[in-house]
Amino acid sequence: MKFKGKSFIAIVLAPEQPFDGWFKELDRIIERSPGFFIDRPIILDVRGSNIPIEDLEHVLDGLGERSIRVMGIDGISGTRLKQGMPPSFGGGRLTAEVDVPEPATQSGKPIAAADDDNPQVKEKDVPTSSAASASETNGHSFAKSLDELERESAKQGDSSIVISDHVRSGQSILHPDGDVTVIGSVSSGAEIIAGGSIHIYGALRGRALAGVAGKDSARIFCTKLDAELVSINGLYKVADDFDGTLRNSPAQIRFENETLVFEGLN
């Protein structure tokens, strides 16, 4: 028998009173980035709060209602936890914070951007190198490309947008009204969220969520499939569940009979 260790990116949530306001902040994040918490390890940090067990139950119930699954609780003795609660968890190493997507309004349409001023929701990573990579974004050039695509979309008068640049780690594109086309790659740690289909003329290494407006006819196309997660109309698969024969190959993903179908592109 062999034992191995792995490092994972974990989102650390630190609940704050009043909880109703804290939950509203989470709801804002989910509204602008529906896939933000999907299939990510979540740690609840209650260190120094001396939180009553009843309040902890309330927090866990609220997170469960939002499909946020907590894998462990940091800062509480395991003897205080009730049966069915996530286990006591500790020993993590603090690293740099990673930006949470924040909407920026241009031409009346919401576009996700980065915000460093959110003190309530933090994303932390055990390996320092991964956290540094996730926080290295070129916000200036990215904002410029979004500005250009808004002008182009206004001229075209349609509900599709085109990103003429790579989408870098930590960046999020949210367009719930139609298709998104990326002429470039989508890096690990980045995400594309579209109401329609997603077309990527490059490597898909991050997360792609299509059909978020309830459109199961949406599809995901990419010239190189190496994604962390793909989703259509709320049904998702992570990298470990992909067909290995299509990895690093051109592929399309579609929704059929309540499952995701992966096919190669000739």
Short mmCIF file of C-alpha atoms in Angstrom, two decimals:
data_model
loop_
_atom_site.label_atom_id
_atom_site.label_comp_id
_atom_site.label_asym_id
_atom_site.label_seq_id
_atom_site.Cartn_x
_atom_site.Cartn_y
_atom_site.Cartn_z
CA MET A 1 0.00 0.00 0.00
CA LYS A 2 1.32 3.41 -0.97
CA PHE A 3 0.19 6.79 0.32
CA LYS A 4 0.55 9.88 -1.83
CA GLY A 5 -0.10 13.55 -1.26
CA LYS A 6 -1.74 16.06 -3.59
CA SER A 7 -2.22 19.82 -3.48
CA PHE A 8 -5.50 21.35 -4.57
CA ILE A 9 -6.81 24.88 -5.06
CA ALA A 10 -9.36 25.52 -2.31
CA ILE A 11 -11.79 28.37 -1.85
CA VAL A 12 -11.76 29.51 1.77
CA LEU A 13 -15.01 31.07 2.96
CA ALA A 14 -15.01 33.00 6.24
CA PRO A 15 -18.62 33.63 7.35
CA GLU A 16 -19.30 37.03 8.90
CA GLN A 17 -22.22 38.48 10.82
CA PRO A 18 -24.82 39.39 9.78
CA PHE A 19 -25.09 36.15 7.83
CA ASP A 20 -27.90 37.47 5.59
CA GLY A 21 -25.52 40.10 4.19
CA TRP A 22 -22.76 37.53 3.77
CA PHE A 23 -25.10 35.22 1.85
CA LYS A 24 -26.17 38.12 -0.38
CA GLU A 25 -22.51 38.63 -1.32
CA LEU A 26 -22.23 34.93 -2.23
CA ASP A 27 -25.43 35.22 -4.28
CA ARG A 28 -23.91 38.14 -6.22
CA ILE A 29 -20.85 36.03 -7.06
CA ILE A 30 -23.00 33.07 -8.16
CA GLU A 31 -25.23 35.35 -10.26
CA ARG A 32 -22.34 36.82 -12.25
CA SER A 33 -20.30 33.60 -12.36
CA PRO A 34 -22.63 30.56 -12.03
CA GLY A 35 -19.78 28.07 -12.29
CA PHE A 36 -17.49 29.71 -9.75
CA PHE A 37 -18.05 27.16 -6.97
CA ILE A 38 -18.76 24.10 -9.12
CA ASP A 39 -16.59 21.12 -8.22
CA ARG A 40 -14.10 23.21 -6.24
CA PRO A 41 -12.91 22.23 -2.74
CA ILE A 42 -14.50 24.57 -0.19
CA ILE A 43 -13.05 25.18 3.29
CA LEU A 44 -15.09 27.04 5.91
CA ASP A 45 -12.81 29.20 8.08
CA VAL A 46 -14.27 29.97 11.53
CA ARG A 47 -10.98 30.57 13.34
CA GLY A 48 -11.28 33.06 16.19
CA SER A 49 -15.04 33.42 15.82
CA ASN A 50 -16.09 30.99 18.57
CA ILE A 51 -19.19 30.41 16.43
CA PRO A 52 -22.15 28.71 18.20
CA ILE A 53 -22.95 25.32 16.73
CA GLU A 54 -26.47 26.51 15.86
CA ASP A 55 -25.04 29.36 13.79
CA LEU A 56 -22.65 26.95 12.10
CA GLU A 57 -25.61 24.75 11.16
CA HIS A 58 -27.35 27.81 9.71
CA VAL A 59 -24.29 28.67 7.61
CA LEU A 60 -23.91 25.11 6.33
CA ASP A 61 -27.61 24.92 5.45
CA GLY A 62 -27.37 28.21 3.53
CA LEU A 63 -24.33 27.00 1.60
CA GLY A 64 -26.06 23.72 0.82
CA GLU A 65 -29.06 25.60 -0.59
CA ARG A 66 -26.62 27.29 -2.98
CA SER A 67 -25.02 23.94 -3.95
CA ILE A 68 -21.78 24.95 -2.23
CA ARG A 69 -20.39 21.81 -0.64
CA VAL A 70 -17.99 22.25 2.26
CA MET A 71 -15.24 19.64 2.50
CA GLY A 72 -13.88 20.75 5.89
CA ILE A 73 -14.13 23.32 8.67
CA ASP A 74 -11.01 25.11 9.88
CA GLY A 75 -10.84 26.52 13.42
CA ILE A 76 -13.23 24.32 15.36
CA SER A 77 -12.73 21.24 17.47
CA GLY A 78 -14.03 18.04 15.97
CA THR A 79 -15.72 17.21 19.28
CA ARG A 80 -18.10 20.17 18.81
CA LEU A 81 -19.30 19.07 15.41
CA LYS A 82 -22.55 17.19 15.02
CA GLN A 83 -23.01 14.02 13.03
CA GLY A 84 -23.22 14.73 9.31
CA MET A 85 -21.21 17.95 9.48
CA PRO A 86 -17.98 18.28 7.46
CA PRO A 87 -14.90 17.25 9.46
CA SER A 88 -12.57 19.55 11.34
CA PHE A 89 -9.80 20.62 9.00
CA GLY A 90 -6.52 22.43 9.53
CA GLY A 91 -2.88 22.75 8.59
CA GLY A 92 -3.33 24.82 5.43
CA ARG A 93 -0.76 27.47 4.50
CA LEU A 94 -1.95 30.97 3.68
CA THR A 95 -1.03 32.33 0.25
CA ALA A 96 -1.89 35.31 -1.91
CA GLU A 97 -5.56 36.03 -2.54
CA VAL A 98 -6.99 35.41 -6.00
CA ASP A 99 -9.40 37.86 -7.63
CA VAL A 100 -13.11 37.11 -7.50
CA PRO A 101 -14.95 37.99 -10.75
CA GLU A 102 -16.72 41.36 -10.55
CA PRO A 103 -19.09 42.73 -13.20
CA ALA A 104 -18.20 45.84 -15.18
CA THR A 105 -20.99 47.45 -17.19
CA GLN A 106 -20.18 48.53 -20.72
CA SER A 107 -22.87 49.50 -23.26
CA GLY A 108 -25.50 48.15 -20.87
CA LYS A 109 -24.10 44.61 -20.80
CA PRO A 110 -22.50 42.91 -17.79
CA ILE A 111 -18.89 41.78 -18.29
CA ALA A 112 -16.94 40.02 -15.56
CA ALA A 113 -13.79 41.67 -14.27
CA ALA A 114 -11.55 41.45 -11.21
CA ASP A 115 -12.16 43.07 -7.81
CA ASP A 116 -9.57 43.28 -5.05
CA ASP A 117 -11.94 44.89 -2.53
CA ASN A 118 -14.07 41.93 -1.49
CA PRO A 119 -13.01 41.05 2.08
CA GLN A 120 -15.55 38.32 2.63
CA VAL A 121 -14.83 35.73 -0.04
CA LYS A 122 -11.27 34.62 -0.65
CA GLU A 123 -9.67 31.98 -2.83
CA LYS A 124 -6.49 30.45 -1.52
CA ASP A 125 -4.16 27.77 -2.78
CA VAL A 126 -1.78 25.50 -0.93
CA PRO A 127 1.01 25.54 -3.56
CA THR A 128 2.42 29.08 -3.77
CA SER A 129 3.27 28.69 -7.45
CA SER A 130 -0.35 27.95 -8.39
CA ALA A 131 -1.67 30.93 -6.44
CA ALA A 132 0.84 33.23 -8.09
CA SER A 133 -0.05 31.90 -11.52
CA ALA A 134 -3.76 32.37 -10.89
CA SER A 135 -3.30 35.99 -9.86
CA GLU A 136 -1.13 37.00 -12.81
CA THR A 137 -3.65 38.76 -15.09
CA ASN A 138 -3.17 41.53 -17.54
CA GLY A 139 -6.26 43.56 -16.70
CA HIS A 140 -5.36 46.55 -18.90
CA SER A 141 -5.04 44.72 -22.20
CA PHE A 142 -7.98 42.45 -21.37
CA ALA A 143 -10.28 45.40 -20.63
CA LYS A 144 -9.24 46.93 -23.94
CA SER A 145 -10.19 43.81 -25.87
CA LEU A 146 -13.58 43.71 -24.15
CA ASP A 147 -14.11 47.36 -25.07
CA GLU A 148 -13.43 46.55 -28.68
CA LEU A 149 -15.73 43.53 -28.77
CA GLU A 150 -18.57 45.60 -27.26
CA ARG A 151 -18.24 48.11 -30.11
CA GLU A 152 -18.12 45.30 -32.65
CA SER A 153 -21.20 43.60 -31.16
CA ALA A 154 -23.11 46.89 -31.17
CA LYS A 155 -22.37 47.28 -34.89
CA GLN A 156 -23.39 43.70 -35.64
CA GLY A 157 -26.59 44.00 -33.58
CA ASP A 158 -26.51 40.36 -32.48
CA SER A 159 -26.22 38.60 -29.13
CA SER A 160 -22.87 36.92 -29.78
CA ILE A 161 -19.50 38.26 -28.69
CA VAL A 162 -15.97 37.60 -29.94
CA ILE A 163 -12.86 37.70 -27.75
CA SER A 164 -9.83 38.40 -29.94
CA ASP A 165 -7.29 37.48 -27.30
CA HIS A 166 -6.27 34.72 -24.89
CA VAL A 167 -8.34 34.42 -21.71
CA ARG A 168 -5.80 34.27 -18.91
CA SER A 169 -5.86 32.51 -15.55
CA GLY A 170 -8.16 34.25 -13.08
CA GLN A 171 -10.23 35.96 -15.79
CA SER A 172 -13.93 35.26 -16.33
CA ILE A 173 -16.12 35.99 -19.36
CA LEU A 174 -19.85 36.09 -18.59
CA HIS A 175 -22.30 36.49 -21.49
CA PRO A 176 -25.69 34.94 -20.58
CA ASP A 177 -27.44 36.26 -23.71
CA GLY A 178 -25.75 34.29 -26.49
CA ASP A 179 -22.66 32.62 -27.92
CA VAL A 180 -19.06 33.38 -27.00
CA THR A 181 -16.21 32.92 -29.48
CA VAL A 182 -12.59 33.05 -28.30
CA ILE A 183 -9.90 33.48 -30.96
CA GLY A 184 -7.16 32.17 -28.71
CA SER A 185 -6.72 29.85 -25.78
CA VAL A 186 -8.48 29.70 -22.41
CA SER A 187 -5.89 29.20 -19.67
CA SER A 188 -6.19 26.97 -16.63
CA GLY A 189 -8.02 28.89 -13.92
CA ALA A 190 -10.02 30.96 -16.44
CA GLU A 191 -13.67 30.44 -17.30
CA ILE A 192 -16.13 31.16 -20.11
CA ILE A 193 -19.84 31.28 -19.22
CA ALA A 194 -22.35 31.64 -22.07
CA GLY A 195 -26.09 31.48 -22.49
CA GLY A 196 -25.50 29.84 -25.87
CA SER A 197 -22.61 27.91 -27.39
CA ILE A 198 -18.89 28.39 -26.79
CA HIS A 199 -16.36 28.35 -29.65
CA ILE A 200 -12.66 28.30 -28.77
CA TYR A 201 -10.08 28.54 -31.57
CA GLY A 202 -7.24 27.40 -29.36
CA ALA A 203 -6.63 25.24 -26.30
CA LEU A 204 -9.36 24.96 -23.69
CA ARG A 205 -7.54 24.45 -20.41
CA GLY A 206 -9.92 26.26 -18.08
CA ARG A 207 -13.66 25.94 -17.51
CA ALA A 208 -16.38 26.29 -20.16
CA LEU A 209 -20.06 26.54 -19.15
CA ALA A 210 -22.49 26.79 -22.07
CA GLY A 211 -26.28 27.00 -22.14
CA VAL A 212 -26.47 28.54 -18.66
CA ALA A 213 -29.78 30.19 -19.62
CA GLY A 214 -31.37 26.73 -19.92
CA LYS A 215 -30.40 26.07 -23.54
CA ASP A 216 -29.62 22.35 -23.87
CA SER A 217 -28.97 22.74 -27.62
CA ALA A 218 -25.82 24.72 -26.82
CA ARG A 219 -22.46 23.16 -27.65
CA ILE A 220 -18.81 23.61 -26.77
CA PHE A 221 -16.20 23.54 -29.55
CA CYS A 222 -12.43 23.74 -29.12
CA THR A 223 -9.35 22.93 -31.18
CA LYS A 224 -7.59 21.37 -28.19
CA LEU A 225 -9.48 19.79 -25.26
CA ASP A 226 -7.60 19.99 -21.98
CA ALA A 227 -10.34 21.50 -19.83
CA GLU A 228 -10.74 21.47 -16.06
CA LEU A 229 -14.53 21.38 -16.37
CA VAL A 230 -17.18 21.62 -19.08
CA SER A 231 -20.90 22.15 -18.59
CA ILE A 232 -24.02 22.50 -20.74
CA ASN A 233 -27.35 23.56 -19.20
CA GLY A 234 -26.12 22.78 -15.68
CA LEU A 235 -24.87 19.27 -16.47
CA TYR A 236 -21.10 19.13 -16.04
CA LYS A 237 -18.09 16.85 -16.21
CA VAL A 238 -14.60 17.36 -14.81
CA ALA A 239 -11.31 16.41 -16.45
CA ASP A 240 -11.12 12.97 -14.82
CA ASP A 241 -14.42 12.00 -16.51
CA PHE A 242 -13.42 12.95 -20.06
CA ASP A 243 -12.84 10.47 -22.86
CA GLY A 244 -9.06 10.04 -22.79
CA THR A 245 -8.88 9.54 -26.57
CA LEU A 246 -10.00 13.15 -27.12
CA ARG A 247 -7.60 14.81 -24.73
CA ASN A 248 -5.43 17.44 -26.45
CA SER A 249 -7.47 16.94 -29.63
CA PRO A 250 -10.12 19.00 -31.47
CA ALA A 251 -13.49 18.21 -29.91
CA GLN A 252 -17.09 19.22 -29.55
CA ILE A 253 -19.34 18.59 -26.55
CA ARG A 254 -23.13 18.45 -26.73
CA PHE A 255 -26.08 17.70 -24.45
CA GLU A 256 -28.09 14.57 -25.29
CA ASN A 257 -30.47 12.47 -23.15
CA GLU A 258 -29.33 14.06 -19.90
CA THR A 259 -25.65 13.37 -20.56
CA LEU A 260 -22.71 15.13 -22.16
CA VAL A 261 -21.49 13.61 -25.40
CA PHE A 262 -17.85 14.16 -26.43
CA GLU A 263 -16.98 13.89 -30.14
CA GLY A 264 -13.88 14.52 -32.17
CA LEU A 265 -13.71 17.21 -34.85
CA ASN A 266 -12.24 16.33 -38.23
#
